[in-house]
CSV table of C-alpha atoms in Angstrom, one decimal:
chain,number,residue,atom,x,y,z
A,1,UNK,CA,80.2,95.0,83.1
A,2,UNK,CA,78.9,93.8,86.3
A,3,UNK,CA,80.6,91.4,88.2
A,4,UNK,CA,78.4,88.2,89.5
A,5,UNK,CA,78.9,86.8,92.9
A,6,UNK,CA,78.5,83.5,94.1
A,7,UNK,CA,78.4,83.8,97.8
A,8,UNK,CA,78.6,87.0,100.0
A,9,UNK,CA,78.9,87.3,103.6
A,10,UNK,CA,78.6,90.3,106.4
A,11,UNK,CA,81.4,90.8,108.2
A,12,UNK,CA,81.0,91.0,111.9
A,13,UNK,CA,83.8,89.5,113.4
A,14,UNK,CA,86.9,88.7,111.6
A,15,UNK,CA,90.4,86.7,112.9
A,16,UNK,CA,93.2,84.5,112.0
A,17,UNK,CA,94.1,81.4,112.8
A,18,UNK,CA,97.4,79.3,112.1
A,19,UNK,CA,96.4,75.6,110.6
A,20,UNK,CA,97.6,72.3,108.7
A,21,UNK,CA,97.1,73.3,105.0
A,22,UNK,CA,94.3,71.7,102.8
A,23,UNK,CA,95.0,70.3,99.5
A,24,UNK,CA,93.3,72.2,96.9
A,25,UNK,CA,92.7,75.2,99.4
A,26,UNK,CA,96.3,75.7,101.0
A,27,UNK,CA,99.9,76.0,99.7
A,28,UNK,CA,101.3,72.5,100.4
A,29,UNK,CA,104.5,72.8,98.7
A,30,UNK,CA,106.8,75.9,98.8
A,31,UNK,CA,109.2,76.3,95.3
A,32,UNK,CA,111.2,79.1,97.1
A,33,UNK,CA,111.6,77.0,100.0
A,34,UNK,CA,111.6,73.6,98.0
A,35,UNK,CA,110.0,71.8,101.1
A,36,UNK,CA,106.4,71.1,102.0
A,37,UNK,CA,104.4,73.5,104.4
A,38,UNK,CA,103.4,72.7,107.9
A,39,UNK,CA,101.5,75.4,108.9
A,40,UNK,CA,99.6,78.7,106.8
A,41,UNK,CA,97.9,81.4,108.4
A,42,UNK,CA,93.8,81.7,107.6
A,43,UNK,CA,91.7,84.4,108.3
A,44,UNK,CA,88.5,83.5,109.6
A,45,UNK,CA,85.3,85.5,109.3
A,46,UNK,CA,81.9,85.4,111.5
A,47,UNK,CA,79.0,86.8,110.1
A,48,UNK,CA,75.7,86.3,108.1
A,49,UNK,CA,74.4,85.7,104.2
A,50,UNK,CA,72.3,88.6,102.7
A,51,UNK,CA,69.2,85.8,103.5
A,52,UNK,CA,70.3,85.6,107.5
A,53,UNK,CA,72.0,82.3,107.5
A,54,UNK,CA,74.7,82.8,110.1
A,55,UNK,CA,78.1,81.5,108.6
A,56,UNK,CA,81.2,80.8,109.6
A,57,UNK,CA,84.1,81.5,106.8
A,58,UNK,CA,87.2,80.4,106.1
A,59,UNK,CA,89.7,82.3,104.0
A,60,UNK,CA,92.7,80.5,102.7
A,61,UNK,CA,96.1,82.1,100.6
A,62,UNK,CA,96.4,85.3,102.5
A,63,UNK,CA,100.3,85.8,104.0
A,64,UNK,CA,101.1,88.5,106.4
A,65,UNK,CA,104.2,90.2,104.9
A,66,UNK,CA,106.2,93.3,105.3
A,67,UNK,CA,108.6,95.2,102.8
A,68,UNK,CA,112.6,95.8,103.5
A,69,UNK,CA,114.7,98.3,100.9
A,70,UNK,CA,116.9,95.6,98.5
A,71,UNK,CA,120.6,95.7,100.2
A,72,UNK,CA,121.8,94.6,96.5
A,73,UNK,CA,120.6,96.9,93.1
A,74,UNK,CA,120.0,93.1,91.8
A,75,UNK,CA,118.8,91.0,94.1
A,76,UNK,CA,119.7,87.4,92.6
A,77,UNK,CA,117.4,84.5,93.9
A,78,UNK,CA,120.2,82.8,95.3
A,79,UNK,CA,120.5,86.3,97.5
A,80,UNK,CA,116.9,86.1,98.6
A,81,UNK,CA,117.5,82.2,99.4
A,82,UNK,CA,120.2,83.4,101.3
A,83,UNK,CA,118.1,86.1,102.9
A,84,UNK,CA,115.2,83.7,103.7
A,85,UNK,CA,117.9,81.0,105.7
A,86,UNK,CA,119.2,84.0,107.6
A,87,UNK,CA,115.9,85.1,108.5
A,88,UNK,CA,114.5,81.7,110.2
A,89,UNK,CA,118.2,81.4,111.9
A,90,UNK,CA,117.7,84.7,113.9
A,91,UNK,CA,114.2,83.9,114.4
A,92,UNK,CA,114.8,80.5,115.7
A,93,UNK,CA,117.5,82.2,117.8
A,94,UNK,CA,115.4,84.6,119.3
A,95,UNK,CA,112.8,82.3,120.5
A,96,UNK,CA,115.6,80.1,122.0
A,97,UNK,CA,115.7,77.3,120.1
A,98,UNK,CA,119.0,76.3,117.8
A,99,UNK,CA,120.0,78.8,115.4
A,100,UNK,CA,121.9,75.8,113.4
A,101,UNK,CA,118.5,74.0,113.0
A,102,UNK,CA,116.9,75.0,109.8
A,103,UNK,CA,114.2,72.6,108.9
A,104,UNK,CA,111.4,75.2,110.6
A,105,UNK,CA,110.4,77.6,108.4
A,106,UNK,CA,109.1,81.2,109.2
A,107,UNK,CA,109.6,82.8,105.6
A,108,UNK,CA,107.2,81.5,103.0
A,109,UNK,CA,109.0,83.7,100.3
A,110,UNK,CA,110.5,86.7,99.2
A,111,UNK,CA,110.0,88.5,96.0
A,112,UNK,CA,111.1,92.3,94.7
A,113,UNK,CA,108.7,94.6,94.1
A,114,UNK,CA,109.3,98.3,93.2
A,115,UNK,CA,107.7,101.0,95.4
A,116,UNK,CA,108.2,104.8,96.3
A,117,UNK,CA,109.4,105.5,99.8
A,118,UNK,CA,106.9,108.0,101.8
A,119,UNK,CA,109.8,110.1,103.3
A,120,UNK,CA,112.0,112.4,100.9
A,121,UNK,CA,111.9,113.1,97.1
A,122,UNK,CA,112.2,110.2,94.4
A,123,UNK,CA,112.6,110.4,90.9
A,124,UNK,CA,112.3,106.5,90.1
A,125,UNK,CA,110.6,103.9,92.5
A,126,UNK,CA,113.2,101.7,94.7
A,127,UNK,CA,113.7,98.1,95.2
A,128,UNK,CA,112.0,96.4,98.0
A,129,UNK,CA,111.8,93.1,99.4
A,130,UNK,CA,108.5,92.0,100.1
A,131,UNK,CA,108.9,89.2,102.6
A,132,UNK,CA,106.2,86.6,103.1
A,133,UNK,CA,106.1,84.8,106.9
A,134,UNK,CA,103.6,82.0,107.7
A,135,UNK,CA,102.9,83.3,111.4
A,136,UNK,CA,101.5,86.7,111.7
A,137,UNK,CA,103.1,86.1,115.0
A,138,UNK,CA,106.6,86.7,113.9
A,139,UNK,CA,106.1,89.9,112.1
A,140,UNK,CA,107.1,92.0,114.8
A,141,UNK,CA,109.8,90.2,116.0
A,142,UNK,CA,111.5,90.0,112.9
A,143,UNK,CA,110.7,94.1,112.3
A,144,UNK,CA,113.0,94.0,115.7
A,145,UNK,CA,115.5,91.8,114.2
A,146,UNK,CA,116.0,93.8,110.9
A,147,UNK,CA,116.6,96.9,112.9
A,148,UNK,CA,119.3,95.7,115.4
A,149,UNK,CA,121.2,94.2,111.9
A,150,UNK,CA,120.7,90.3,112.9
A,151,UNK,CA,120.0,89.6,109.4
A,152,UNK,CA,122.6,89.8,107.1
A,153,UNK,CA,124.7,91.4,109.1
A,154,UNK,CA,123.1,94.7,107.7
A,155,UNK,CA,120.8,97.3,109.4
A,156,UNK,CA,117.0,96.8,107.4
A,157,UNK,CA,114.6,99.6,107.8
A,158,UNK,CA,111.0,97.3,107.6
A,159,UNK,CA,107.9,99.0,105.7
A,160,UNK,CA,104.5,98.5,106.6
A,161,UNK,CA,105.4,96.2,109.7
A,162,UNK,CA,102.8,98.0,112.2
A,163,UNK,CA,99.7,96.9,110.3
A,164,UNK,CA,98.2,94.0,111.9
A,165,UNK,CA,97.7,90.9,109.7
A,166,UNK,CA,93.8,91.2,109.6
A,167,UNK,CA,93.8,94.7,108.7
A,168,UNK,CA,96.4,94.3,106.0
A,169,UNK,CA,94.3,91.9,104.4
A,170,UNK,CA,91.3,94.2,104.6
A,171,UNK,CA,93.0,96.6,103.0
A,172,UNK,CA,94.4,94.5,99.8
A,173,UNK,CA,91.1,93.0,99.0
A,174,UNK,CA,88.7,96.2,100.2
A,175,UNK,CA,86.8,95.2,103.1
A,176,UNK,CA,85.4,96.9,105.6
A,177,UNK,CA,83.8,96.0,108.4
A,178,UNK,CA,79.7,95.0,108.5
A,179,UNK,CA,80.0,94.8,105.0
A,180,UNK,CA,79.5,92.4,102.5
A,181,UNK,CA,82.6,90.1,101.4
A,182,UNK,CA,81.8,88.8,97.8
A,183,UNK,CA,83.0,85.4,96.6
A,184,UNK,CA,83.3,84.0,93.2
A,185,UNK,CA,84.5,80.5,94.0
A,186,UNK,CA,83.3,78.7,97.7
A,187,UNK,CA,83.7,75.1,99.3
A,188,UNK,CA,80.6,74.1,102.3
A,189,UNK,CA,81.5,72.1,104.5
A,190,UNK,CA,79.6,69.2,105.1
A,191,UNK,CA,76.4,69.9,107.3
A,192,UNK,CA,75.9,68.8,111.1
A,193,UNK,CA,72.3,68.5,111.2
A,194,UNK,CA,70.1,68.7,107.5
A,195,UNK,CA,69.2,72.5,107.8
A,196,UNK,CA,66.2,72.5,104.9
A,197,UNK,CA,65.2,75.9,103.2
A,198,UNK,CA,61.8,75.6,104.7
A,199,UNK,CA,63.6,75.8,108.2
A,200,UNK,CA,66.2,78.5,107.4
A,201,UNK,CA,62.6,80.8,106.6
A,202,UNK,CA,61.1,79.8,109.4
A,203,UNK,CA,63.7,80.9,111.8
A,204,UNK,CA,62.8,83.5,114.7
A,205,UNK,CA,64.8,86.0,114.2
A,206,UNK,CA,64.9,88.4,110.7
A,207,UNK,CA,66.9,88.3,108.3
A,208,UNK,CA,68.1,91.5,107.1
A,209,UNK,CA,67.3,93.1,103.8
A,210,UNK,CA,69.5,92.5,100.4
A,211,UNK,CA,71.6,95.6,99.4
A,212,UNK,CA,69.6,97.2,96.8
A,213,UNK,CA,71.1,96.9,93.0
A,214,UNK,CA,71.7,100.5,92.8
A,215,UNK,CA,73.3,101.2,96.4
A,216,UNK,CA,76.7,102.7,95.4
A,217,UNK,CA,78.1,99.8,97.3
A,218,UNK,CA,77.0,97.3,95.0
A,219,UNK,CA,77.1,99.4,91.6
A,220,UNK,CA,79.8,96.9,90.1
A,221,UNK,CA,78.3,93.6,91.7
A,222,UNK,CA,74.8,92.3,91.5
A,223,UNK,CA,74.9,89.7,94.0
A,224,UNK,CA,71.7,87.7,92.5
A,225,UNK,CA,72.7,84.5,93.3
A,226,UNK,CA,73.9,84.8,96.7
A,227,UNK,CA,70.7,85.6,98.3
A,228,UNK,CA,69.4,82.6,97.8
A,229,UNK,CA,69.0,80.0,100.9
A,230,UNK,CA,71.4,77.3,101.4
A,231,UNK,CA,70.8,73.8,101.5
A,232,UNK,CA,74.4,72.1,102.2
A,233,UNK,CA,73.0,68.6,101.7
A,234,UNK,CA,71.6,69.5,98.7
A,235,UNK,CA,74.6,70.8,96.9
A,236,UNK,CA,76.8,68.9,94.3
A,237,UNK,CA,79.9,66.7,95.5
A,238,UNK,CA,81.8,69.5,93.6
A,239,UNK,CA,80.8,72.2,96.5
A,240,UNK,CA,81.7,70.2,99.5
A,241,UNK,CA,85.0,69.7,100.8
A,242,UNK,CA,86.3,67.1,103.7
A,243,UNK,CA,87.4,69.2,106.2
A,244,UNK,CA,86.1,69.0,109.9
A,245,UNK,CA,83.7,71.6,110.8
A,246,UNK,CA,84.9,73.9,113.7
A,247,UNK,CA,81.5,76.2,114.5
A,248,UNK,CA,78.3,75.8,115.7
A,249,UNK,CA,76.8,77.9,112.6
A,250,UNK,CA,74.5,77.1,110.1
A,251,UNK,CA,76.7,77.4,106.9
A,252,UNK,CA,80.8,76.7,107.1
A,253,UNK,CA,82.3,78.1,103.7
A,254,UNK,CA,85.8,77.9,102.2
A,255,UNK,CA,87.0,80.6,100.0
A,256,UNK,CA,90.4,81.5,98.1
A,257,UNK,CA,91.6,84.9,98.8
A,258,UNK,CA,92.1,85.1,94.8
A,259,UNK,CA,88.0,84.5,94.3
A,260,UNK,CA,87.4,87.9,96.5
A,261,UNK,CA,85.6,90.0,94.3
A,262,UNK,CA,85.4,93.5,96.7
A,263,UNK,CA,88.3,94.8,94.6
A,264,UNK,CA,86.3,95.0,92.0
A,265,UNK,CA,83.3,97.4,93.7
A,266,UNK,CA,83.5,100.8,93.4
A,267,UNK,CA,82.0,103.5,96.1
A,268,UNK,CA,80.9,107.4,95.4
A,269,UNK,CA,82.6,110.4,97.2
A,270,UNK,CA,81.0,111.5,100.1
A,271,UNK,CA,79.0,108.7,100.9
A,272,UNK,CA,81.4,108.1,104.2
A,273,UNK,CA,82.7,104.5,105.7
A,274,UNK,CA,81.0,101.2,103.2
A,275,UNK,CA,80.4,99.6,106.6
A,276,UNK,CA,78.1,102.2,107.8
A,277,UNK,CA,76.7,103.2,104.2
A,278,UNK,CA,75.5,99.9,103.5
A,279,UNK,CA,74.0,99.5,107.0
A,280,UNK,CA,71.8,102.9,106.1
A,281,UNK,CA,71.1,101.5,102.2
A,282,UNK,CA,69.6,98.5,104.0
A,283,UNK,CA,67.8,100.5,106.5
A,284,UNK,CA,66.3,102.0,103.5
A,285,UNK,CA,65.4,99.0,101.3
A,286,UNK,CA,63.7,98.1,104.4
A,287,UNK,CA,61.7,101.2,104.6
A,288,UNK,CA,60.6,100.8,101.3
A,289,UNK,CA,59.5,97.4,101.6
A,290,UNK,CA,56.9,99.0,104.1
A,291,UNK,CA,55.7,101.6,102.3
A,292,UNK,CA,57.7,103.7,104.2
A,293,UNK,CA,58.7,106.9,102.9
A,294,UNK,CA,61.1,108.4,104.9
A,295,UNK,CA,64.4,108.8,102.8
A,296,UNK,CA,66.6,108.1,105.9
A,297,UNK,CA,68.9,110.8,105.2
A,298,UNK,CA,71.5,111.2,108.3
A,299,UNK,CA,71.0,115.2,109.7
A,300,UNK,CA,73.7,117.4,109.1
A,301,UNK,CA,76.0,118.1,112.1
A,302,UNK,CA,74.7,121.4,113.6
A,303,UNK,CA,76.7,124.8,113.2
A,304,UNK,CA,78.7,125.7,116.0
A,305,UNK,CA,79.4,129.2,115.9
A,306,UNK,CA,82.8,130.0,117.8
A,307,UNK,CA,82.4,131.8,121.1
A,308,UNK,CA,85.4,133.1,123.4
A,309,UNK,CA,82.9,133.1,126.5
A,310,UNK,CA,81.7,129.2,125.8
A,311,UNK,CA,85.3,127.7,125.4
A,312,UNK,CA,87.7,127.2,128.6
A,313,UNK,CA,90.0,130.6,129.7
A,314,UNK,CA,93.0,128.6,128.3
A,315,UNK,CA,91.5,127.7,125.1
A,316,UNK,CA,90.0,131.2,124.4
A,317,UNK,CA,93.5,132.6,125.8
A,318,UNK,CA,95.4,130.4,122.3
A,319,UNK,CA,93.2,131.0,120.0
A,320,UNK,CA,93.3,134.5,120.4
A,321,UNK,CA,96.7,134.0,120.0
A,322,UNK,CA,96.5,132.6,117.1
A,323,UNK,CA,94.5,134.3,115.2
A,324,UNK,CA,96.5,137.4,115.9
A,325,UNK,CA,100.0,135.6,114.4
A,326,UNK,CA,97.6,134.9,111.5
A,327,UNK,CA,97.1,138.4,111.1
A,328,UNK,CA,100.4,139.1,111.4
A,329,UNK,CA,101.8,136.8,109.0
A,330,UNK,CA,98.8,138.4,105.9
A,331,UNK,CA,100.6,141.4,106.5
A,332,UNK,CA,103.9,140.3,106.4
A,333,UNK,CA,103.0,138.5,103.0
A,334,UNK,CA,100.9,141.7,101.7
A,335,UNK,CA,104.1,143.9,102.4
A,336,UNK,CA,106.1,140.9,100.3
A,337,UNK,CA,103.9,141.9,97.3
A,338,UNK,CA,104.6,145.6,97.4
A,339,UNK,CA,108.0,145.2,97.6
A,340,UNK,CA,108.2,143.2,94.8
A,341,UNK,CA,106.1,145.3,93.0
């Protein structure tokens, strides 16, 4: 069944930013920390509507985190309480401010999660701790913490620590860059300057063609009503949220990470990076617009047929070599089979 989205946006340029949360858009309140939130990460995104109005939006519920193998067989919440206070003291210590002092926070929480390590071989999945920070900031700083044994008093190996916070949220909710990010759910904030339909048409530079209902990047979303123009003063009470606008573009949108919809698309084999395959499906909705026929179909890459006299002496010296311990070694294993024969 295909998947409707509301809004959709290119991504060109994407970043995160630390802020006050929003009520109704941020976590204000933490229940594992029982005390409110001063500050939650958002991940900001530059880039344009399928119908060229430049946007600037704002991505809220998305926490850097990084996985630790469970100390305990049953971690008790107590345990990760324990964990989380022991966590902000060495923090707090390592950036030279009072160890004792608790009331800053860096964890936002910790829950177990079961996972296979990549290293060895596993029968069953083990317990990890999947710990939650509010400052992408910290996360490598605490990955040096964990190692030297700060925490706890015990040596903790962190998982997926070297991914940077943008890219770890690209990879959860399947984006790629330059294309679309599909919304279900969106706040505008409130206009500058009344930006009417009439003028978002008559702008001088093109907007760039929809994706095409049967691209294989849009195969499980039909984007309908997000190409249509945006008028922000137009739109319900419902739509607008009172938050200060901090760009200079036309539309400035506020999403939950949980209305993201890109987990839901599919892609075919073979068709290479999304980014890059929706750019060429554009390129040839575009073509057909004009009449064009030209398929657009990227060249092969030419055969290159291996040469001793075009590669460097020492190049043509190693692979000689190799290929001749590849010999070697079919002989060794064709003797093998007559033997055990």
């Amino acid at each position: 069944m295909a998947v409707k989205s509301l809004f959709s946006c290119r991504i060109v340029d994407i970043s995160s930013y630390n802020a006050t949360p929003v009520k109704d858009l941020d976590v204000c309140y933490s229940e594992f920390r029982s005390s409110a939130v001063a500050k939650v990460p958002v991940v900001r995104i530059f880039g344009s509507t399928p119908t060229g109005q430049k946007t600037c939006l704002h991505v809220h519920g998305v926490f850097p985190y990084i996985f630790v193998p469970s100390p305990v067989t049953n971690p008790s919440p107590s345990y990760l309480q324990q964990l989380a206070s022991s966590i902000d003291q060495a923090l707090q210590l390592s950036l030279g401010g009072n160890g004792l002092k608790s009331d800053q926070h860096h964890v936002f929480k910790i829950s177990v999660v079961k996972g296979t390590p990549m290293y060895g071989y596993h029968e069953v999945k083990d317990l990890f701790l999947k710990i939650y920070l509010y400052n992408p900031a910290m996360t490598k700083k605490l990955s040096e913490l964990l190692v030297a044994g700060v925490v706890m008093g015990t040596v903790l190996q962190p998982h997926e620590a070297h991914i940077p916070f943008v890219l770890q949220m690209m990879i959860d909710y399947n984006l790629y860059g330059m294309n679309f990010i599909h919304l279900s759910s969106i706040k505008f904030r409130s206009a500058r300057e009344r930006v009417t339909p009439e003028r978002s048409r008559s702008r001088s530079f093109s907007s760039p063609p929809l994706l095409s209902p049967t691209s294989p990047f849009s195969s499980s979303l039909v984007p309908t009503p997000s190409q249509q123009v945006w008028d922000v003063d137009g739109l319900p009470g419902s739509m607008i949220v009172c938050v200060p606008r901090v760009s200079e573009c036309e539309l400035e949108v506020d999403a939950l990470a949980v209305d993201i919809l890109n987990k839901e698309q599919t892609s075919v084999a073979g068709e290479g990076f999304p980014g890059l395959a929706a750019v060429w499906e554009e390129e040839r909705e575009r073509r057909k617009r004009l009449g064009l026929r030209d398929s657009l179909t990227p060249p092969p890459s030419p055969d290159r047929e291996r040469s001793s006299t075009e590669l460097p002496e020492m190049t043509a010296a190693f692979a000689t070599i190799i290929e001749e311990r590849l010999g070697q070694s079919e002989d060794d294993m064709s003797l093998s089979r007559v033997a055990a024969e």
